[in-house]
PDB file of C-alpha atoms and ligand atoms in Angstrom:
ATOM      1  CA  UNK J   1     -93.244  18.137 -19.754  1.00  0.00           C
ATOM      2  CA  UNK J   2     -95.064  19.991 -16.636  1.00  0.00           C
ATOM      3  CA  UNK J   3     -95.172  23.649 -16.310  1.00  0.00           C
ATOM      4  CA  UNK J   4     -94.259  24.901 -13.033  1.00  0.00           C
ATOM      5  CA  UNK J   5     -95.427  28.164 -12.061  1.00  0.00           C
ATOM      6  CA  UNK J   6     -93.404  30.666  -9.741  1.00  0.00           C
ATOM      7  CA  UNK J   7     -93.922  33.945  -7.880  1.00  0.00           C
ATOM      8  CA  UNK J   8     -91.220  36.412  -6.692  1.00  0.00           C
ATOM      9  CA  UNK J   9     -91.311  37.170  -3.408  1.00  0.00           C
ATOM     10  CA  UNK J  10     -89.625  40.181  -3.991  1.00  0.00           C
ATOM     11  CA  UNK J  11     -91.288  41.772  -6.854  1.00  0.00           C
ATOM     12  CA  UNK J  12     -94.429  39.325  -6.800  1.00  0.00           C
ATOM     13  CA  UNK J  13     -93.610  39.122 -10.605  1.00  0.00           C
ATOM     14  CA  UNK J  14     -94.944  35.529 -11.538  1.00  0.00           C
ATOM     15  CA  UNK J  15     -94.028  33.209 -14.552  1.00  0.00           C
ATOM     16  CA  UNK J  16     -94.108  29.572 -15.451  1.00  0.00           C
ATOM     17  CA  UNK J  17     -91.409  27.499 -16.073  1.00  0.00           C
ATOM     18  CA  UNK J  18     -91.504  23.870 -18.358  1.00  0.00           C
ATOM     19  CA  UNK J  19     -89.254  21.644 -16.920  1.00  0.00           C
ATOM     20  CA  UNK J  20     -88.775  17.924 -16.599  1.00  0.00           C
ATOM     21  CA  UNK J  21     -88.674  16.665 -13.046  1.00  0.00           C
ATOM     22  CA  UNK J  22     -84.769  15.940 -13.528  1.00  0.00           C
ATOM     23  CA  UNK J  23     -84.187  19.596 -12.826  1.00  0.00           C
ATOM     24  CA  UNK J  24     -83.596  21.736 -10.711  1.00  0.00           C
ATOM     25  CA  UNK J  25     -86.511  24.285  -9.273  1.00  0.00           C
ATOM     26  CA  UNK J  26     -85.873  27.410  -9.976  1.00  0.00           C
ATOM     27  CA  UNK J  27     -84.682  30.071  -7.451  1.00  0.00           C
ATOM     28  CA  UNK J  28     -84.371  33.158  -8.844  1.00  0.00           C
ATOM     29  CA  UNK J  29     -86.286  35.438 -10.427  1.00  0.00           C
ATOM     30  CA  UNK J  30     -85.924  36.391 -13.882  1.00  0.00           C
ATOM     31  CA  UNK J  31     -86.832  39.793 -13.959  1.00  0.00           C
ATOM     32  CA  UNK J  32     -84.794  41.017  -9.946  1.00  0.00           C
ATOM     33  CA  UNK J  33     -83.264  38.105  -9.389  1.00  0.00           C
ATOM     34  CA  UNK J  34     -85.004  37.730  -6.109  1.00  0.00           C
ATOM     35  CA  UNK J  35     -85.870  34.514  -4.229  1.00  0.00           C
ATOM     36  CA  UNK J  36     -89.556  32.943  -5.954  1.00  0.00           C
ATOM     37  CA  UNK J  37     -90.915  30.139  -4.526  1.00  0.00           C
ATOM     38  CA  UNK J  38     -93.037  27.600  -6.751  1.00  0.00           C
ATOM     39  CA  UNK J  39     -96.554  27.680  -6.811  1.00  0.00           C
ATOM     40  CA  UNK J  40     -99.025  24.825  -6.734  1.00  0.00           C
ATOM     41  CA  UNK J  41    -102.094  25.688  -8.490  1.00  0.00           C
ATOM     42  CA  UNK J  42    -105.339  23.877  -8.636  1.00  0.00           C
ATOM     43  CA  UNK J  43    -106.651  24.673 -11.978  1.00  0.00           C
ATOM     44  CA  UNK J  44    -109.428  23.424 -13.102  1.00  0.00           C
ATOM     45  CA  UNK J  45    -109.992  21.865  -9.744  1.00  0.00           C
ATOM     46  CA  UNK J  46    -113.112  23.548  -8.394  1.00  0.00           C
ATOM     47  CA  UNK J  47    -114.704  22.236  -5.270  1.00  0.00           C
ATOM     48  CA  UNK J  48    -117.390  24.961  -4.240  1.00  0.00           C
ATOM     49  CA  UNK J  49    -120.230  25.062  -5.896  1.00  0.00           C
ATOM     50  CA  UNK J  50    -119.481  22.972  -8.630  1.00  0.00           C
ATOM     51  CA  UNK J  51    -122.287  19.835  -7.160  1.00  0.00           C
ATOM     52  CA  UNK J  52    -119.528  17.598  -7.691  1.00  0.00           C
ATOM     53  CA  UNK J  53    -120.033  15.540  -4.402  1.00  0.00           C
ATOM     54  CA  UNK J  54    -122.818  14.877  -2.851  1.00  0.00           C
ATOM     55  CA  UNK J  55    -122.193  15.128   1.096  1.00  0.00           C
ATOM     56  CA  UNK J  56    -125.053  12.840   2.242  1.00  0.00           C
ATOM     57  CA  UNK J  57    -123.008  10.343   0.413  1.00  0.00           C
ATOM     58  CA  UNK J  58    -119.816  10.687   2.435  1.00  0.00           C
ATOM     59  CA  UNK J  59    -119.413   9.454   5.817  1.00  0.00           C
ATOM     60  CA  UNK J  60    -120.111  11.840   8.390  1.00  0.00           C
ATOM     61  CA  UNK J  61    -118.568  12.604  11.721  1.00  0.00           C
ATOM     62  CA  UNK J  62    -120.956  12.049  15.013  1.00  0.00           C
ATOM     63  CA  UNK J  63    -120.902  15.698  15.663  1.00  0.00           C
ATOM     64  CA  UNK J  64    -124.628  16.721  15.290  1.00  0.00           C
ATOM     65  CA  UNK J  65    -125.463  13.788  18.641  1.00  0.00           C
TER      66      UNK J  65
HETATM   67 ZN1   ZN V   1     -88.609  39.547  -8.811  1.00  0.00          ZN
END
């Protein structure tokens, strides 16, 4: 079951949610029952610095001609 995580845009309070994708997203916020939107975060997922890809391995654009 994924956990969904949501911040208030009211109260910027923030909590996760464990749903199944049958339901509904959330749309109110638990502690003012303000509007939250969901949040998408990349955890774990850590592009800078981390030497995962090697750019002189990726194609490069002709910008440097
Ligand atoms: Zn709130």
């Amino acid at each position: 079951m994924p956990t969904y995580q949501y911040v208030c845009t009211a109260c910027d309070h923030g909590f996760e949610a464990v749903q199944s994708f049958s339901d509904d997203a959330l749309t109110q916020c638990p502690e003012c029952e303000g509007p939250v939107k969901k949040v998408y975060a990349a955890v774990g997922v850590v592009f800078k610095g981390s030497g995962f890809y090697k750019t002189d391995s990726a194609p490069k654009p002709t910008s440097s001609e």
